[in-house]
XYZ file of C-alpha atoms in Angstrom:
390
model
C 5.218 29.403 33.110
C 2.848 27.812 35.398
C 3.454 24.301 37.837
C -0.031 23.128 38.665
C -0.929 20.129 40.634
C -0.186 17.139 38.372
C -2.422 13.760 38.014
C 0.794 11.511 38.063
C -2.116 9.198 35.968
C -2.263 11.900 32.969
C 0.412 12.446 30.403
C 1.833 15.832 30.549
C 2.131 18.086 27.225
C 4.163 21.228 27.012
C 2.587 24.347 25.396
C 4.581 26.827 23.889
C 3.339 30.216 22.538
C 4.664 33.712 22.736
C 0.746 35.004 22.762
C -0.846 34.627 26.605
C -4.552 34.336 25.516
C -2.897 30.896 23.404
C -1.395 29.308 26.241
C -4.709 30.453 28.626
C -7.288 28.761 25.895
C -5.056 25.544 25.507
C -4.943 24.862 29.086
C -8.571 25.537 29.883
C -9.208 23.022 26.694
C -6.830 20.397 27.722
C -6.351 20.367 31.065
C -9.216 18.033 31.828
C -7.321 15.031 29.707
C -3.268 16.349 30.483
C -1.241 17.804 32.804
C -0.496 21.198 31.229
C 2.579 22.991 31.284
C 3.141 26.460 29.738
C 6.211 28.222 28.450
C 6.028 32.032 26.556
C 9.147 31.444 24.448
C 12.075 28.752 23.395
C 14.450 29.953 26.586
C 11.867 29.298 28.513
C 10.472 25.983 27.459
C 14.421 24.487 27.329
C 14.692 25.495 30.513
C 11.753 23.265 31.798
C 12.588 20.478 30.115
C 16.338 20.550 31.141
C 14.551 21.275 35.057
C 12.316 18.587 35.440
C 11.338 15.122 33.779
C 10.581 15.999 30.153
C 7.331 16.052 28.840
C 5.869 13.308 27.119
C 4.596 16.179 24.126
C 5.330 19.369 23.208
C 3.206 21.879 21.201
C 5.269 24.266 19.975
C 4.188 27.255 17.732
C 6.130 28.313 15.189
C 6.265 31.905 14.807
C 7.778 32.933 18.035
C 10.031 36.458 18.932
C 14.052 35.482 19.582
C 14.173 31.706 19.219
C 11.107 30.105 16.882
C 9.940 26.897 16.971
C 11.908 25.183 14.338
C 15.235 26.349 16.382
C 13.572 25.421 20.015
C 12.867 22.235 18.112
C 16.177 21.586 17.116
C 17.296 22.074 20.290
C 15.100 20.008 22.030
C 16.063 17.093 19.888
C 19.343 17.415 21.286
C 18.111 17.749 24.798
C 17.108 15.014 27.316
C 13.786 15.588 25.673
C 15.435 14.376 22.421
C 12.767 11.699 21.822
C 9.656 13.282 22.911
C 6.957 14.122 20.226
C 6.505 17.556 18.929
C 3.336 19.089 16.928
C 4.059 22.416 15.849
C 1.123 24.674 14.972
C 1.774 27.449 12.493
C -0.849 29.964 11.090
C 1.265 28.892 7.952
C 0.367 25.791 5.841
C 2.453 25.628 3.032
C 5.326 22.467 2.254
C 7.935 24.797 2.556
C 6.804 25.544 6.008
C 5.873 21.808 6.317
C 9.336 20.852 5.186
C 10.992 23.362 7.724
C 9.136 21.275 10.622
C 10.189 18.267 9.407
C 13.690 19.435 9.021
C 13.755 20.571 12.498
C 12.433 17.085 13.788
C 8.864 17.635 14.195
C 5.915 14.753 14.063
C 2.871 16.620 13.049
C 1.779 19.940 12.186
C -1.807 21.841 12.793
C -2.973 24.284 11.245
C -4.133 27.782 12.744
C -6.931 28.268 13.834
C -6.768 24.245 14.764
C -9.940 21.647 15.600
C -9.783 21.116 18.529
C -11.295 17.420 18.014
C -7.970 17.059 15.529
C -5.611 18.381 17.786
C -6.803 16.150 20.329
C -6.868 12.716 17.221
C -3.485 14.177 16.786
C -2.133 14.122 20.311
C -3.488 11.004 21.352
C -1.998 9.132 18.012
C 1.539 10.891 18.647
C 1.279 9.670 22.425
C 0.628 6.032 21.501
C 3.291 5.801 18.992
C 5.603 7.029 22.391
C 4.281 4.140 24.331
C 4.973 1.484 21.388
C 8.647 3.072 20.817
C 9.002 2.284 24.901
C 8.205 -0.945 24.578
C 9.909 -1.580 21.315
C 13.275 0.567 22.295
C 15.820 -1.601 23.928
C 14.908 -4.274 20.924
C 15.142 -1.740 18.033
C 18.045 -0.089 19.854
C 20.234 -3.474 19.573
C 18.929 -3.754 16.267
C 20.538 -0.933 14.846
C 23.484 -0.934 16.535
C 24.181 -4.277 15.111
C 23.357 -3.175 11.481
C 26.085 -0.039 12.100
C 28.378 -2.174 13.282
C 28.499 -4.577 10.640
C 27.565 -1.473 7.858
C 32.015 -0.513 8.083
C 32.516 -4.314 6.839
C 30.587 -3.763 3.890
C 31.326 -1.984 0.275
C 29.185 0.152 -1.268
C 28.765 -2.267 -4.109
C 28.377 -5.065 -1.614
C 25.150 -3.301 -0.459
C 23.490 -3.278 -4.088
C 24.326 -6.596 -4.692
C 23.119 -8.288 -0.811
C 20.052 -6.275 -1.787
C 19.509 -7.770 -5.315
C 19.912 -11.342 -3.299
C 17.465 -9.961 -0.552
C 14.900 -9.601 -3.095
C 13.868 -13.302 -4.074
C 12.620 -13.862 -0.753
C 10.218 -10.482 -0.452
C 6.596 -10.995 -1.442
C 5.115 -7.946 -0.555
C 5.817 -3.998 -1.017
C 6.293 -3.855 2.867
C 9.258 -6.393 2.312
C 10.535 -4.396 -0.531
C 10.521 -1.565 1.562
C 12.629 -3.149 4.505
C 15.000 -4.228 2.626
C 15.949 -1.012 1.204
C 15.812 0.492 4.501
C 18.282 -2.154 5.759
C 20.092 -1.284 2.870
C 19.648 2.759 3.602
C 21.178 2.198 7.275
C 24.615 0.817 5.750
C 24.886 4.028 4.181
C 23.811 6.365 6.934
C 20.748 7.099 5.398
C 17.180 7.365 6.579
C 13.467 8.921 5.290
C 10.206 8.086 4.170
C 9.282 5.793 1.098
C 5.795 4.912 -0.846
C 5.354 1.652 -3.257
C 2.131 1.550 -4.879
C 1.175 -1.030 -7.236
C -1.540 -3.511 -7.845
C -1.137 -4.652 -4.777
C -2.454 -2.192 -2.774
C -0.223 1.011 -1.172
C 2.619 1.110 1.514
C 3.686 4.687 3.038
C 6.588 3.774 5.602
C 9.565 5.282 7.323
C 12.918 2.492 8.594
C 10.581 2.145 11.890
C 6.939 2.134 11.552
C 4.359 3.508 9.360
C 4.541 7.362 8.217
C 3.933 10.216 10.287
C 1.323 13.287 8.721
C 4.076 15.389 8.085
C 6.121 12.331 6.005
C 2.207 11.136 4.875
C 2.362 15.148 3.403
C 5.790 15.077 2.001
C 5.191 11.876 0.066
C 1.923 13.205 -1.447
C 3.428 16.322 -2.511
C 5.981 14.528 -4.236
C 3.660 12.058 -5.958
C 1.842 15.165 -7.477
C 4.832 16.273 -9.331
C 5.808 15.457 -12.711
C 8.051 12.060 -12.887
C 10.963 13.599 -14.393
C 13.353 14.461 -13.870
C 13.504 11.140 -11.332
C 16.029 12.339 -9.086
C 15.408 16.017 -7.823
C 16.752 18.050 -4.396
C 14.626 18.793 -2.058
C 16.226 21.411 0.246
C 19.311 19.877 1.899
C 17.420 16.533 1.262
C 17.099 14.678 -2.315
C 13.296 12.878 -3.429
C 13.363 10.458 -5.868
C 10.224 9.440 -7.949
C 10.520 6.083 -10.106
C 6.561 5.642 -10.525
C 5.993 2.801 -8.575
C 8.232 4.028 -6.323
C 8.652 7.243 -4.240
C 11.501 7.660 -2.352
C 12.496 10.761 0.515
C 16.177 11.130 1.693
C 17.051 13.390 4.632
C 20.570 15.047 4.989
C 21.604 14.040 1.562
C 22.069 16.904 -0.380
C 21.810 16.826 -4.312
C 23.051 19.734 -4.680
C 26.471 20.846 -3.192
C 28.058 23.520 -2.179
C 31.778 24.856 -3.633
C 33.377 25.135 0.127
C 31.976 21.776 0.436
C 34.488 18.790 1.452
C 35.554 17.287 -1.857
C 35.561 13.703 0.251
C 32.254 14.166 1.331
C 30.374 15.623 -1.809
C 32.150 12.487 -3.192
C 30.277 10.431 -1.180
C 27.184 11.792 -1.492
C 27.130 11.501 -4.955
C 28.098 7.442 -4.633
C 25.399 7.405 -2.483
C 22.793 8.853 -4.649
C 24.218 6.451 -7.674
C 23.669 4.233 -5.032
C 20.065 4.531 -4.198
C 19.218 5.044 -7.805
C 20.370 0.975 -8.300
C 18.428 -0.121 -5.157
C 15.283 1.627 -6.009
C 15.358 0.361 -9.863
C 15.874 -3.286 -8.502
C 12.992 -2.829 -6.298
C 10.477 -1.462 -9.088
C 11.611 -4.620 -11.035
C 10.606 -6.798 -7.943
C 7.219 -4.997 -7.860
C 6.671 -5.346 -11.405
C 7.322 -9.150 -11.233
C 4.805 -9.300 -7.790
C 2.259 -7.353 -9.744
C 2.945 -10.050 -12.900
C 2.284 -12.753 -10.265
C -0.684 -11.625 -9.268
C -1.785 -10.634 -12.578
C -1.320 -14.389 -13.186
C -2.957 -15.481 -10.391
C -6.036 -13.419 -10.646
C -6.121 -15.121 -14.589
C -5.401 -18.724 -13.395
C -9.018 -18.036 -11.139
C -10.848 -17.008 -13.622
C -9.692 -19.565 -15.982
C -10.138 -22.110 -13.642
C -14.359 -21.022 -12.889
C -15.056 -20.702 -16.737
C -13.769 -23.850 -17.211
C -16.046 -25.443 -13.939
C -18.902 -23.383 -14.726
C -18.714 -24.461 -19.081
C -18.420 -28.302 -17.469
C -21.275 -28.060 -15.552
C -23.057 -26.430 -18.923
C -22.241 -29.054 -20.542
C -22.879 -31.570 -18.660
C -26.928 -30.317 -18.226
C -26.941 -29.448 -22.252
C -25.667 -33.434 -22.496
C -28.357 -34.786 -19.908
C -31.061 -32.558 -21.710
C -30.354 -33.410 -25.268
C -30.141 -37.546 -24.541
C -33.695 -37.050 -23.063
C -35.130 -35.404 -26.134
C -33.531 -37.974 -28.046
C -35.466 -40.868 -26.226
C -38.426 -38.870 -25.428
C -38.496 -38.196 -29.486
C -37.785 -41.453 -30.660
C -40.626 -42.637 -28.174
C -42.857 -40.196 -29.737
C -42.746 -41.544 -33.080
C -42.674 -44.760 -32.243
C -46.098 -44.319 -30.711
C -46.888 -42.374 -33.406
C -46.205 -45.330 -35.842
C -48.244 -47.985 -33.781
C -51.483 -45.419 -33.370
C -51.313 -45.014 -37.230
C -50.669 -48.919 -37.966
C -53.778 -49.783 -35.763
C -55.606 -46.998 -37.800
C -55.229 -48.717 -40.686
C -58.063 -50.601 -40.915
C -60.289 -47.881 -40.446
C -58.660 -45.486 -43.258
C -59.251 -47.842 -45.745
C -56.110 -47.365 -47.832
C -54.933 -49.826 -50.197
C -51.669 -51.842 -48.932
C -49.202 -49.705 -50.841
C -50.567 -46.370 -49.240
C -49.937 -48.043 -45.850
C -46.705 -49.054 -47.043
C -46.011 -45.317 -48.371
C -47.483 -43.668 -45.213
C -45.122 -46.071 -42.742
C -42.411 -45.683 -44.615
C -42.814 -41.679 -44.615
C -43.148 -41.743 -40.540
C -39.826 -43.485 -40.287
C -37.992 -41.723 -42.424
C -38.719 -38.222 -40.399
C -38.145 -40.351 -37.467
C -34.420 -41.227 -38.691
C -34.012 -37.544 -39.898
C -34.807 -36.237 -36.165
C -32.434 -38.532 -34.393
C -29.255 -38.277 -36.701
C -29.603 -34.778 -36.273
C -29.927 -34.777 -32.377
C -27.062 -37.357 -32.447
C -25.047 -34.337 -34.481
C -25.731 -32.263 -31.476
C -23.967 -35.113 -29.353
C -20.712 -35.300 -31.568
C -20.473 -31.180 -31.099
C -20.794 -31.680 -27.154
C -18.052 -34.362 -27.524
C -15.683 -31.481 -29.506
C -16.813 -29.221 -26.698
C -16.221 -31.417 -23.956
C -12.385 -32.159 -25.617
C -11.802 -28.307 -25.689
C -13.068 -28.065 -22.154
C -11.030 -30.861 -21.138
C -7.584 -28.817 -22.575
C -8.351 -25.834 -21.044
C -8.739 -27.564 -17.728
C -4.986 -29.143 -18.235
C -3.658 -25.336 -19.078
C -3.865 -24.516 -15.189
């Protein structure tokens, strides 16, 4: 353990590793941006943070002699350090091992050997989600202890059914998802949920948006087969309804014989439970999805039927000029071949025939141009009835 001089400016991050030449390289790397403390084992870094003012981070490895890092962890979270950040790195990347950390109450996990550049993205995001839980804590803090309080007052069925009411007023996944969180706090529950529809995605915990290590449990699940819907996950329980992905912590699906008949009881309500809410909710995001759906038609509808107008109405303009420009053609065409008459010298009945012939093609031409106009009438009507349909 070391105690250097400490920039009261700088956050200060607790390293923990059992190997010397770790907790040597970290605090050469980071010393310039935090104020560095170093502990070689669990004892040891329990006993700084029960000595002093906790850190505001802890990196903890995993793999450590006597008391790892998921046990230090758990400890910690019951400590005066219980809500200070921890990023466990682990030479081990599997979601078992990922699981374990989040078990244990971690908020990230790195990979060894780490980026440094990551490590650093990673600190610094864990850090500022401290300072917005600071300024957001008395707030959220009355918040939930007015929901717990009013939770005892409330049936289990009560819950569903205050939830099925809740839902009218939601218009987006992110309400969806609150209001089955509110409904997950009246029965002690809590963990990570994903709604993904045509509307976009939503990743989300009861407080804020997903940390990596929820981001990673989520995807995991997503990339297993939908059925069966309801699975255990450890001591936990995942549920996967398509649209909707669903994490539980502490709710086992599968209990154990010595197990308190009350309690396994329960739990099994509960899961019932959660089954309804989450089944109301993909109906909700079915009908938002149908909404837009309809929305994104009504536009369309709505140009074609501007854009066929405004065809129209040029074909209209255009056709009623070649009507007059025609009928002034052959009109001039009649009068240049009455005044050639005289030099033709046809008898009277030619010049009778030949007149006669002119006007004739002349009639043809404009009853079939007016044709043209009585279709862009019909046209005009259909236009006209599409336009009332939005």
């Amino acid at each position: 353990m070391n105690a250097p001089q400490h920039n009261a400016a700088l956050p200060t991050i607790l390293v923990v590793d059992d190997s010397p030449d770790i907790l040597i390289l970290m605090e050469e790397l980071l010393s310039d941006q935090y104020n560095i403390l170093t502990a070689s084992g669990g004892a040891q870094a329990l006993e700084i943070i029960e000595g002093s003012v906790p850190p505001d981070l802890v990196l903890l490895d995993c793999m450590m002699p006597g008391m790892d890092g998921y046990e230090t962890c758990r400890k910690l979270r019951s400590s005066s350090a219980a809500g200070t950040p921890v990023i466990f790195l682990s030479a081990l990347s599997s979601i078992e091992e990922r699981l374990l950390g989040y078990s244990a109450g971690g908020d990230d996990y790195v990979c060894k050997p780490f980026d440094m550049p990551e490590l650093i993205a990673k600190i610094e995001r864990q850090l500022a989600v401290v300072s917005s839980k600071r300024e957001l804590g008395n707030q959220l803090n009355e918040a939930v202890n007015a929901v717990m309080s009013s939770a005892d007052m409330v049936g289990e069925v009560g819950v569903v059914l205050d939830f099925q009411r809740a839902l009218n007023a939601c218009t987006d996944y992110a309400g969806i998802a609150a209001q089955l969180f509110e409904s997950f706090e009246r029965y002690r529950l809590d963990g990570c949920i994903r709604i993904q529809g045509k509307m976009g995605m939503v990743s989300l915990n009861s407080k804020t948006t997903c940390t990596a290590l929820e981001l990673s449990i989520l995807d995991h699940l997503a990339a297993q087969k939908p059925d069966p819907r309801i699975r255990p996950f450890g001591p936990h329980t995942s549920f996967n309804f398509g649209s909707i992905i669903l994490f539980l912590r502490d709710l086992p699906m599968t209990r154990s014989p010595d197990m308190d008949p009350e309690l396994a009881e329960r739990h099994g309500r509960a899961i019932d439970n959660v089954a309804l809410l989450i089944e109301g909710a993909c109906t909700k995001v079915t009908a938002l999805d149908n909404e837009l759906a309809v929305r994104e038609l009504n536009s369309t509808v709505i140009k074609m039927v501007s854009m066929t107008r405004l065809a129209l109405a040029d074909i209209s303009a255009k056709n009623k000029a070649m009507s007059n420009e025609v009928q002034t053609l052959f009109e001039s065409l009649a009068k240049d071949v009455d005044d050639s008459y005289m030099n033709l010298g046809l008898l009277s009945q030619q010049e009778e025939f030949l007149s006669g012939l002119i006007k004739s093609y002349m009639t043809a031409v404009i009853q079939a141009l007016a044709k043209g106009r009585e279709t862009e009438g019909k046209l005009g009507k259909v236009i006209e009835q599409l336009g009332h349909l939005k």
